[in-house]
C-alpha cells in the first residue's frame, strides 16, 4: 500500500496461479467441440434436405435415359417448384 509504505509479498505455485486459466481453457474446448458437432449435424441435414429433390430428378433422368417414359411421374410434384430443380423436373415431365 503506497500510503502506508507497506509491501505485500505472495508466494504460490504456478499450477495454483494458472488453475482458473486451465479450467477456463478446458471449458472453452468442450463448448467449441459441442458447437462444432451441432453445426456439423445441422449442415449435414440442410445439405441432405436440399439435395434430396435433385437425387429424385437424377433418378428420373436415368430412367428416361433407359427409355422409361413413366419417369416424369416420379418428379411431377417437383415440376411446380420455382427453382432450378423445378425447371429440370419440368423438362423431364415434358420429355416423358
PDB file of N, CA and C in Angstrom:
ATOM      1  N   UNK A   1       0.839  -1.165   0.000  1.00  0.00           N
ATOM      2  CA  UNK A   1       0.000   0.000   0.000  1.00  0.00           C
ATOM      3  C   UNK A   1       0.888   1.233   0.000  1.00  0.00           C
ATOM      4  N   UNK A   2       0.812   2.048  -1.001  1.00  0.00           N
ATOM      5  CA  UNK A   2       1.713   3.186  -1.090  1.00  0.00           C
ATOM      6  C   UNK A   2       1.494   4.216   0.009  1.00  0.00           C
ATOM      7  N   UNK A   3       0.306   4.321   0.509  1.00  0.00           N
ATOM      8  CA  UNK A   3       0.039   5.323   1.546  1.00  0.00           C
ATOM      9  C   UNK A   3       0.745   4.940   2.845  1.00  0.00           C
ATOM     10  N   UNK A   4       0.714   3.670   3.175  1.00  0.00           N
ATOM     11  CA  UNK A   4       1.311   3.201   4.417  1.00  0.00           C
ATOM     12  C   UNK A   4       2.787   2.853   4.254  1.00  0.00           C
ATOM     13  N   UNK A   5       3.216   2.643   2.992  1.00  0.00           N
ATOM     14  CA  UNK A   5       4.592   2.236   2.761  1.00  0.00           C
ATOM     15  C   UNK A   5       4.783   0.733   2.930  1.00  0.00           C
ATOM     16  N   UNK A   6       3.712  -0.004   2.945  1.00  0.00           N
ATOM     17  CA  UNK A   6       3.794  -1.448   3.114  1.00  0.00           C
ATOM     18  C   UNK A   6       3.886  -2.124   1.746  1.00  0.00           C
ATOM     19  N   UNK A   7       4.444  -3.298   1.731  1.00  0.00           N
ATOM     20  CA  UNK A   7       4.552  -4.121   0.532  1.00  0.00           C
ATOM     21  C   UNK A   7       4.046  -5.515   0.880  1.00  0.00           C
ATOM     22  N   UNK A   8       3.183  -6.053   0.048  1.00  0.00           N
ATOM     23  CA  UNK A   8       2.695  -7.419   0.238  1.00  0.00           C
ATOM     24  C   UNK A   8       3.458  -8.337  -0.696  1.00  0.00           C
ATOM     25  N   UNK A   9       3.897  -9.462  -0.197  1.00  0.00           N
ATOM     26  CA  UNK A   9       4.580 -10.479  -0.991  1.00  0.00           C
ATOM     27  C   UNK A   9       3.762 -11.754  -0.885  1.00  0.00           C
ATOM     28  N   UNK A  10       3.380 -12.279  -2.037  1.00  0.00           N
ATOM     29  CA  UNK A  10       2.610 -13.517  -2.072  1.00  0.00           C
ATOM     30  C   UNK A  10       3.447 -14.595  -2.734  1.00  0.00           C
ATOM     31  N   UNK A  11       3.360 -15.770  -2.205  1.00  0.00           N
ATOM     32  CA  UNK A  11       4.091 -16.902  -2.764  1.00  0.00           C
ATOM     33  C   UNK A  11       3.086 -17.996  -3.098  1.00  0.00           C
ATOM     34  N   UNK A  12       3.130 -18.471  -4.340  1.00  0.00           N
ATOM     35  CA  UNK A  12       2.202 -19.508  -4.769  1.00  0.00           C
ATOM     36  C   UNK A  12       2.828 -20.265  -5.934  1.00  0.00           C
ATOM     37  N   UNK A  13       2.404 -21.498  -6.147  1.00  0.00           N
ATOM     38  CA  UNK A  13       2.930 -22.276  -7.269  1.00  0.00           C
ATOM     39  C   UNK A  13       2.248 -21.820  -8.553  1.00  0.00           C
ATOM     40  N   UNK A  14       2.917 -22.061  -9.655  1.00  0.00           N
ATOM     41  CA  UNK A  14       2.337 -21.651 -10.937  1.00  0.00           C
ATOM     42  C   UNK A  14       1.084 -22.466 -11.253  1.00  0.00           C
ATOM     43  N   UNK A  15       1.016 -23.710 -10.785  1.00  0.00           N
ATOM     44  CA  UNK A  15      -0.179 -24.523 -11.018  1.00  0.00           C
ATOM     45  C   UNK A  15      -1.397 -23.904 -10.340  1.00  0.00           C
ATOM     46  N   UNK A  16      -1.202 -23.393  -9.140  1.00  0.00           N
ATOM     47  CA  UNK A  16      -2.316 -22.760  -8.435  1.00  0.00           C
ATOM     48  C   UNK A  16      -2.690 -21.426  -9.074  1.00  0.00           C
ATOM     49  N   UNK A  17      -1.696 -20.705  -9.565  1.00  0.00           N
ATOM     50  CA  UNK A  17      -1.980 -19.427 -10.213  1.00  0.00           C
ATOM     51  C   UNK A  17      -2.723 -19.612 -11.536  1.00  0.00           C
ATOM     52  N   UNK A  18      -2.396 -20.688 -12.252  1.00  0.00           N
ATOM     53  CA  UNK A  18      -2.979 -20.911 -13.574  1.00  0.00           C
ATOM     54  C   UNK A  18      -4.172 -21.861 -13.551  1.00  0.00           C
ATOM     55  N   UNK A  19      -4.604 -22.300 -12.387  1.00  0.00           N
ATOM     56  CA  UNK A  19      -5.699 -23.273 -12.299  1.00  0.00           C
ATOM     57  C   UNK A  19      -6.978 -22.741 -12.942  1.00  0.00           C
ATOM     58  N   UNK A  20      -7.304 -21.497 -12.705  1.00  0.00           N
ATOM     59  CA  UNK A  20      -8.514 -20.926 -13.307  1.00  0.00           C
ATOM     60  C   UNK A  20      -8.385 -20.823 -14.825  1.00  0.00           C
ATOM     61  N   UNK A  21      -7.207 -20.474 -15.304  1.00  0.00           N
ATOM     62  CA  UNK A  21      -6.995 -20.370 -16.748  1.00  0.00           C
ATOM     63  C   UNK A  21      -7.100 -21.742 -17.408  1.00  0.00           C
ATOM     64  N   UNK A  22      -6.547 -22.759 -16.776  1.00  0.00           N
ATOM     65  CA  UNK A  22      -6.619 -24.117 -17.321  1.00  0.00           C
ATOM     66  C   UNK A  22      -8.070 -24.598 -17.326  1.00  0.00           C
ATOM     67  N   UNK A  23      -8.789 -24.325 -16.260  1.00  0.00           N
ATOM     68  CA  UNK A  23     -10.197 -24.712 -16.182  1.00  0.00           C
ATOM     69  C   UNK A  23     -11.012 -24.005 -17.257  1.00  0.00           C
ATOM     70  N   UNK A  24     -10.751 -22.734 -17.460  1.00  0.00           N
ATOM     71  CA  UNK A  24     -11.450 -21.978 -18.491  1.00  0.00           C
ATOM     72  C   UNK A  24     -11.117 -22.512 -19.879  1.00  0.00           C
ATOM     73  N   UNK A  25      -9.866 -22.858 -20.105  1.00  0.00           N
ATOM     74  CA  UNK A  25      -9.456 -23.395 -21.402  1.00  0.00           C
ATOM     75  C   UNK A  25     -10.180 -24.704 -21.691  1.00  0.00           C
ATOM     76  N   UNK A  26     -10.252 -25.589 -20.707  1.00  0.00           N
ATOM     77  CA  UNK A  26     -10.936 -26.869 -20.899  1.00  0.00           C
ATOM     78  C   UNK A  26     -12.427 -26.644 -21.166  1.00  0.00           C
ATOM     79  N   UNK A  27     -13.019 -25.727 -20.432  1.00  0.00           N
ATOM     80  CA  UNK A  27     -14.436 -25.417 -20.638  1.00  0.00           C
ATOM     81  C   UNK A  27     -14.676 -24.883 -22.045  1.00  0.00           C
ATOM     82  N   UNK A  28     -13.816 -23.993 -22.507  1.00  0.00           N
ATOM     83  CA  UNK A  28     -13.968 -23.438 -23.856  1.00  0.00           C
ATOM     84  C   UNK A  28     -13.770 -24.501 -24.930  1.00  0.00           C
ATOM     85  N   UNK A  29     -12.841 -25.416 -24.719  1.00  0.00           N
ATOM     86  CA  UNK A  29     -12.620 -26.500 -25.680  1.00  0.00           C
ATOM     87  C   UNK A  29     -13.856 -27.385 -25.764  1.00  0.00           C
ATOM     88  N   UNK A  30     -14.442 -27.709 -24.628  1.00  0.00           N
ATOM     89  CA  UNK A  30     -15.644 -28.546 -24.621  1.00  0.00           C
ATOM     90  C   UNK A  30     -16.806 -27.821 -25.301  1.00  0.00           C
ATOM     91  N   UNK A  31     -16.976 -26.545 -24.994  1.00  0.00           N
ATOM     92  CA  UNK A  31     -18.058 -25.769 -25.617  1.00  0.00           C
ATOM     93  C   UNK A  31     -17.860 -25.694 -27.130  1.00  0.00           C
ATOM     94  N   UNK A  32     -16.637 -25.456 -27.573  1.00  0.00           N
ATOM     95  CA  UNK A  32     -16.356 -25.392 -29.015  1.00  0.00           C
ATOM     96  C   UNK A  32     -16.602 -26.741 -29.684  1.00  0.00           C
ATOM     97  N   UNK A  33     -16.219 -27.830 -29.030  1.00  0.00           N
ATOM     98  CA  UNK A  33     -16.438 -29.163 -29.594  1.00  0.00           C
ATOM     99  C   UNK A  33     -17.931 -29.465 -29.722  1.00  0.00           C
ATOM    100  N   UNK A  34     -18.695 -29.107 -28.712  1.00  0.00           N
ATOM    101  CA  UNK A  34     -20.145 -29.329 -28.769  1.00  0.00           C
ATOM    102  C   UNK A  34     -20.768 -28.478 -29.875  1.00  0.00           C
ATOM    103  N   UNK A  35     -20.359 -27.224 -29.985  1.00  0.00           N
ATOM    104  CA  UNK A  35     -20.889 -26.344 -31.034  1.00  0.00           C
ATOM    105  C   UNK A  35     -20.520 -26.852 -32.425  1.00  0.00           C
ATOM    106  N   UNK A  36     -19.294 -27.297 -32.597  1.00  0.00           N
ATOM    107  CA  UNK A  36     -18.867 -27.822 -33.896  1.00  0.00           C
ATOM    108  C   UNK A  36     -19.650 -29.081 -34.264  1.00  0.00           C
ATOM    109  N   UNK A  37     -19.901 -29.940 -33.281  1.00  0.00           N
ATOM    110  CA  UNK A  37     -20.694 -31.141 -33.538  1.00  0.00           C
ATOM    111  C   UNK A  37     -22.111 -30.764 -33.945  1.00  0.00           C
ATOM    112  N   UNK A  38     -22.706 -29.830 -33.213  1.00  0.00           N
ATOM    113  CA  UNK A  38     -24.057 -29.369 -33.543  1.00  0.00           C
ATOM    114  C   UNK A  38     -24.096 -28.768 -34.946  1.00  0.00           C
ATOM    115  N   UNK A  39     -23.133 -27.919 -35.276  1.00  0.00           N
ATOM    116  CA  UNK A  39     -23.112 -27.290 -36.595  1.00  0.00           C
ATOM    117  C   UNK A  39     -22.890 -28.306 -37.708  1.00  0.00           C
ATOM    118  N   UNK A  40     -22.051 -29.306 -37.456  1.00  0.00           N
ATOM    119  CA  UNK A  40     -21.805 -30.338 -38.456  1.00  0.00           C
ATOM    120  C   UNK A  40     -23.082 -31.115 -38.753  1.00  0.00           C
ATOM    121  N   UNK A  41     -23.797 -31.500 -37.712  1.00  0.00           N
ATOM    122  CA  UNK A  41     -25.058 -32.226 -37.902  1.00  0.00           C
ATOM    123  C   UNK A  41     -26.075 -31.338 -38.612  1.00  0.00           C
ATOM    124  N   UNK A  42     -26.155 -30.073 -38.215  1.00  0.00           N
ATOM    125  CA  UNK A  42     -27.101 -29.152 -38.833  1.00  0.00           C
ATOM    126  C   UNK A  42     -26.800 -28.958 -40.321  1.00  0.00           C
ATOM    127  N   UNK A  43     -25.528 -28.762 -40.663  1.00  0.00           N
ATOM    128  CA  UNK A  43     -25.145 -28.577 -42.070  1.00  0.00           C
ATOM    129  C   UNK A  43     -25.453 -29.840 -42.866  1.00  0.00           C
ATOM    130  N   UNK A  44     -25.168 -31.007 -42.292  1.00  0.00           N
ATOM    131  CA  UNK A  44     -25.463 -32.264 -42.977  1.00  0.00           C
ATOM    132  C   UNK A  44     -26.958 -32.373 -43.280  1.00  0.00           C
ATOM    133  N   UNK A  45     -27.795 -32.052 -42.300  1.00  0.00           N
ATOM    134  CA  UNK A  45     -29.242 -32.145 -42.503  1.00  0.00           C
ATOM    135  C   UNK A  45     -29.739 -31.140 -43.541  1.00  0.00           C
ATOM    136  N   UNK A  46     -29.192 -29.936 -43.521  1.00  0.00           N
ATOM    137  CA  UNK A  46     -29.601 -28.926 -44.503  1.00  0.00           C
ATOM    138  C   UNK A  46     -29.186 -29.348 -45.910  1.00  0.00           C
ATOM    139  N   UNK A  47     -27.968 -29.830 -46.071  1.00  0.00           N
ATOM    140  CA  UNK A  47     -27.498 -30.264 -47.387  1.00  0.00           C
ATOM    141  C   UNK A  47     -28.317 -31.459 -47.869  1.00  0.00           C
ATOM    142  N   UNK A  48     -28.601 -32.396 -46.962  1.00  0.00           N
ATOM    143  CA  UNK A  48     -29.404 -33.559 -47.334  1.00  0.00           C
ATOM    144  C   UNK A  48     -30.794 -33.121 -47.794  1.00  0.00           C
ATOM    145  N   UNK A  49     -31.378 -32.168 -47.067  1.00  0.00           N
ATOM    146  CA  UNK A  49     -32.712 -31.665 -47.418  1.00  0.00           C
ATOM    147  C   UNK A  49     -32.688 -30.959 -48.778  1.00  0.00           C
ATOM    148  N   UNK A  50     -31.623 -30.233 -49.063  1.00  0.00           N
ATOM    149  CA  UNK A  50     -31.534 -29.516 -50.334  1.00  0.00           C
ATOM    150  C   UNK A  50     -31.255 -30.446 -51.509  1.00  0.00           C
ATOM    151  N   UNK A  51     -30.504 -31.524 -51.269  1.00  0.00           N
ATOM    152  CA  UNK A  51     -30.109 -32.397 -52.367  1.00  0.00           C
ATOM    153  C   UNK A  51     -31.080 -33.538 -52.636  1.00  0.00           C
ATOM    154  N   UNK A  52     -31.984 -33.826 -51.720  1.00  0.00           N
ATOM    155  CA  UNK A  52     -32.890 -34.958 -51.939  1.00  0.00           C
ATOM    156  C   UNK A  52     -33.785 -34.770 -53.173  1.00  0.00           C
ATOM    157  N   UNK A  53     -34.326 -33.580 -53.454  1.00  0.00           N
ATOM    158  CA  UNK A  53     -35.090 -33.434 -54.701  1.00  0.00           C
ATOM    159  C   UNK A  53     -34.213 -33.610 -55.942  1.00  0.00           C
ATOM    160  N   UNK A  54     -32.985 -33.148 -55.864  1.00  0.00           N
ATOM    161  CA  UNK A  54     -32.085 -33.296 -57.003  1.00  0.00           C
ATOM    162  C   UNK A  54     -31.774 -34.766 -57.268  1.00  0.00           C
ATOM    163  N   UNK A  55     -31.661 -35.563 -56.222  1.00  0.00           N
ATOM    164  CA  UNK A  55     -31.424 -37.001 -56.401  1.00  0.00           C
ATOM    165  C   UNK A  55     -32.634 -37.669 -57.045  1.00  0.00           C
ATOM    166  N   UNK A  56     -33.834 -37.214 -56.689  1.00  0.00           N
ATOM    167  CA  UNK A  56     -35.035 -37.760 -57.330  1.00  0.00           C
ATOM    168  C   UNK A  56     -35.063 -37.416 -58.819  1.00  0.00           C
ATOM    169  N   UNK A  57     -34.683 -36.188 -59.149  1.00  0.00           N
ATOM    170  CA  UNK A  57     -34.646 -35.782 -60.556  1.00  0.00           C
ATOM    171  C   UNK A  57     -33.574 -36.576 -61.300  1.00  0.00           C
ATOM    172  N   UNK A  58     -32.440 -36.787 -60.656  1.00  0.00           N
ATOM    173  CA  UNK A  58     -31.374 -37.580 -61.288  1.00  0.00           C
ATOM    174  C   UNK A  58     -31.857 -38.992 -61.586  1.00  0.00           C
ATOM    175  N   UNK A  59     -32.559 -39.601 -60.637  1.00  0.00           N
ATOM    176  CA  UNK A  59     -33.082 -40.952 -60.859  1.00  0.00           C
ATOM    177  C   UNK A  59     -34.079 -40.964 -62.013  1.00  0.00           C
ATOM    178  N   UNK A  60     -34.894 -39.918 -62.120  1.00  0.00           N
ATOM    179  CA  UNK A  60     -35.853 -39.832 -63.223  1.00  0.00           C
ATOM    180  C   UNK A  60     -35.140 -39.664 -64.558  1.00  0.00           C
ATOM    181  N   UNK A  61     -34.067 -38.897 -64.584  1.00  0.00           N
ATOM    182  CA  UNK A  61     -33.301 -38.710 -65.824  1.00  0.00           C
ATOM    183  C   UNK A  61     -32.654 -40.026 -66.242  1.00  0.00           C
ATOM    184  N   UNK A  62     -32.149 -40.782 -65.291  1.00  0.00           N
ATOM    185  CA  UNK A  62     -31.551 -42.085 -65.608  1.00  0.00           C
ATOM    186  C   UNK A  62     -32.625 -43.027 -66.148  1.00  0.00           C
ATOM    187  N   UNK A  63     -33.809 -42.997 -65.545  1.00  0.00           N
ATOM    188  CA  UNK A  63     -34.906 -43.828 -66.059  1.00  0.00           C
ATOM    189  C   UNK A  63     -35.288 -43.392 -67.469  1.00  0.00           C
ATOM    190  N   UNK A  64     -35.276 -42.093 -67.708  1.00  0.00           N
ATOM    191  CA  UNK A  64     -35.590 -41.582 -69.041  1.00  0.00           C
ATOM    192  C   UNK A  64     -34.516 -41.992 -70.044  1.00  0.00           C
ATOM    193  N   UNK A  65     -33.279 -42.036 -69.590  1.00  0.00           N
ATOM    194  CA  UNK A  65     -32.180 -42.485 -70.448  1.00  0.00           C
ATOM    195  C   UNK A  65     -32.396 -43.933 -70.879  1.00  0.00           C
ATOM    196  N   UNK A  66     -32.967 -44.728 -70.005  1.00  0.00           N
ATOM    197  CA  UNK A  66     -33.235 -46.138 -70.314  1.00  0.00           C
ATOM    198  C   UNK A  66     -34.594 -46.318 -70.994  1.00  0.00           C
ATOM    199  N   UNK A  67     -35.113 -45.249 -71.559  1.00  0.00           N
ATOM    200  CA  UNK A  67     -36.354 -45.208 -72.324  1.00  0.00           C
ATOM    201  C   UNK A  67     -37.543 -45.670 -71.480  1.00  0.00           C
ATOM    202  N   UNK A  68     -37.556 -45.255 -70.240  1.00  0.00           N
ATOM    203  CA  UNK A  68     -38.707 -45.472 -69.363  1.00  0.00           C
ATOM    204  C   UNK A  68     -39.511 -44.174 -69.374  1.00  0.00           C
ATOM    205  N   UNK A  69     -40.563 -44.149 -70.178  1.00  0.00           N
ATOM    206  CA  UNK A  69     -41.308 -42.913 -70.371  1.00  0.00           C
ATOM    207  C   UNK A  69     -42.231 -42.569 -69.206  1.00  0.00           C
ATOM    208  N   UNK A  70     -42.254 -43.396 -68.185  1.00  0.00           N
ATOM    209  CA  UNK A  70     -43.045 -43.067 -66.995  1.00  0.00           C
ATOM    210  C   UNK A  70     -42.195 -42.347 -65.944  1.00  0.00           C
ATOM    211  N   UNK A  71     -40.991 -41.962 -66.317  1.00  0.00           N
ATOM    212  CA  UNK A  71     -40.073 -41.322 -65.367  1.00  0.00           C
ATOM    213  C   UNK A  71     -40.589 -39.967 -64.899  1.00  0.00           C
ATOM    214  N   UNK A  72     -41.357 -39.308 -65.728  1.00  0.00           N
ATOM    215  CA  UNK A  72     -41.864 -37.988 -65.371  1.00  0.00           C
ATOM    216  C   UNK A  72     -42.856 -38.012 -64.223  1.00  0.00           C
ATOM    217  N   UNK A  73     -43.520 -39.132 -64.037  1.00  0.00           N
ATOM    218  CA  UNK A  73     -44.496 -39.238 -62.944  1.00  0.00           C
ATOM    219  C   UNK A  73     -43.823 -39.139 -61.580  1.00  0.00           C
ATOM    220  N   UNK A  74     -42.584 -39.594 -61.478  1.00  0.00           N
ATOM    221  CA  UNK A  74     -41.874 -39.591 -60.191  1.00  0.00           C
ATOM    222  C   UNK A  74     -41.496 -38.184 -59.744  1.00  0.00           C
ATOM    223  N   UNK A  75     -41.395 -37.257 -60.697  1.00  0.00           N
ATOM    224  CA  UNK A  75     -40.961 -35.897 -60.348  1.00  0.00           C
ATOM    225  C   UNK A  75     -42.007 -34.844 -60.708  1.00  0.00           C
ATOM    226  N   UNK A  76     -43.228 -35.287 -60.922  1.00  0.00           N
ATOM    227  CA  UNK A  76     -44.281 -34.342 -61.305  1.00  0.00           C
ATOM    228  C   UNK A  76     -44.517 -33.290 -60.221  1.00  0.00           C
ATOM    229  N   UNK A  77     -44.415 -33.692 -58.964  1.00  0.00           N
ATOM    230  CA  UNK A  77     -44.621 -32.734 -57.872  1.00  0.00           C
ATOM    231  C   UNK A  77     -43.490 -31.715 -57.791  1.00  0.00           C
ATOM    232  N   UNK A  78     -42.279 -32.116 -58.204  1.00  0.00           N
ATOM    233  CA  UNK A  78     -41.138 -31.193 -58.172  1.00  0.00           C
ATOM    234  C   UNK A  78     -41.185 -30.181 -59.318  1.00  0.00           C
ATOM    235  N   UNK A  79     -41.947 -30.482 -60.369  1.00  0.00           N
ATOM    236  CA  UNK A  79     -42.008 -29.586 -61.529  1.00  0.00           C
ATOM    237  C   UNK A  79     -42.681 -28.261 -61.188  1.00  0.00           C
ATOM    238  N   UNK A  80     -43.427 -28.227 -60.100  1.00  0.00           N
ATOM    239  CA  UNK A  80     -44.105 -26.990 -59.701  1.00  0.00           C
ATOM    240  C   UNK A  80     -43.194 -26.049 -58.930  1.00  0.00           C
ATOM    241  N   UNK A  81     -42.028 -26.512 -58.569  1.00  0.00           N
ATOM    242  CA  UNK A  81     -41.097 -25.706 -57.783  1.00  0.00           C
ATOM    243  C   UNK A  81     -40.503 -24.595 -58.653  1.00  0.00           C
ATOM    244  N   UNK A  82     -40.352 -23.380 -58.118  1.00  0.00           N
ATOM    245  CA  UNK A  82     -39.868 -22.261 -58.934  1.00  0.00           C
ATOM    246  C   UNK A  82     -38.343 -22.197 -59.072  1.00  0.00           C
ATOM    247  N   UNK A  83     -37.630 -23.160 -58.526  1.00  0.00           N
ATOM    248  CA  UNK A  83     -36.166 -23.094 -58.574  1.00  0.00           C
ATOM    249  C   UNK A  83     -35.625 -23.936 -59.730  1.00  0.00           C
ATOM    250  N   UNK A  84     -34.311 -24.114 -59.753  1.00  0.00           N
ATOM    251  CA  UNK A  84     -33.649 -24.833 -60.836  1.00  0.00           C
ATOM    252  C   UNK A  84     -34.057 -26.295 -60.881  1.00  0.00           C
ATOM    253  N   UNK A  85     -34.230 -26.899 -59.718  1.00  0.00           N
ATOM    254  CA  UNK A  85     -34.651 -28.300 -59.673  1.00  0.00           C
ATOM    255  C   UNK A  85     -36.037 -28.435 -60.296  1.00  0.00           C
ATOM    256  N   UNK A  86     -36.902 -27.481 -60.030  1.00  0.00           N
ATOM    257  CA  UNK A  86     -38.229 -27.493 -60.640  1.00  0.00           C
ATOM    258  C   UNK A  86     -38.171 -27.353 -62.148  1.00  0.00           C
ATOM    259  N   UNK A  87     -37.247 -26.547 -62.639  1.00  0.00           N
ATOM    260  CA  UNK A  87     -37.083 -26.384 -64.082  1.00  0.00           C
ATOM    261  C   UNK A  87     -36.635 -27.687 -64.726  1.00  0.00           C
ATOM    262  N   UNK A  88     -35.671 -28.355 -64.111  1.00  0.00           N
ATOM    263  CA  UNK A  88     -35.185 -29.630 -64.644  1.00  0.00           C
ATOM    264  C   UNK A  88     -36.283 -30.686 -64.556  1.00  0.00           C
ATOM    265  N   UNK A  89     -37.003 -30.717 -63.434  1.00  0.00           N
ATOM    266  CA  UNK A  89     -38.088 -31.687 -63.279  1.00  0.00           C
ATOM    267  C   UNK A  89     -39.182 -31.437 -64.308  1.00  0.00           C
ATOM    268  N   UNK A  90     -39.474 -30.180 -64.578  1.00  0.00           N
ATOM    269  CA  UNK A  90     -40.470 -29.845 -65.595  1.00  0.00           C
ATOM    270  C   UNK A  90     -40.027 -30.333 -66.971  1.00  0.00           C
ATOM    271  N   UNK A  91     -38.751 -30.200 -67.269  1.00  0.00           N
ATOM    272  CA  UNK A  91     -38.228 -30.693 -68.545  1.00  0.00           C
ATOM    273  C   UNK A  91     -38.340 -32.211 -68.628  1.00  0.00           C
ATOM    274  N   UNK A  92     -38.087 -32.901 -67.525  1.00  0.00           N
ATOM    275  CA  UNK A  92     -38.207 -34.363 -67.510  1.00  0.00           C
ATOM    276  C   UNK A  92     -39.663 -34.764 -67.721  1.00  0.00           C
ATOM    277  N   UNK A  93     -40.586 -34.049 -67.072  1.00  0.00           N
ATOM    278  CA  UNK A  93     -42.015 -34.347 -67.243  1.00  0.00           C
ATOM    279  C   UNK A  93     -42.424 -34.115 -68.693  1.00  0.00           C
ATOM    280  N   UNK A  94     -41.926 -33.049 -69.303  1.00  0.00           N
ATOM    281  CA  UNK A  94     -42.277 -32.757 -70.697  1.00  0.00           C
ATOM    282  C   UNK A  94     -41.681 -33.771 -71.665  1.00  0.00           C
ATOM    283  N   UNK A  95     -40.526 -34.330 -71.350  1.00  0.00           N
ATOM    284  CA  UNK A  95     -39.903 -35.316 -72.232  1.00  0.00           C
ATOM    285  C   UNK A  95     -40.572 -36.676 -72.134  1.00  0.00           C
ATOM    286  N   UNK A  96     -41.204 -36.944 -71.009  1.00  0.00           N
ATOM    287  CA  UNK A  96     -41.792 -38.284 -70.856  1.00  0.00           C
ATOM    288  C   UNK A  96     -43.246 -38.308 -71.263  1.00  0.00           C
TER     289      UNK A  96
END
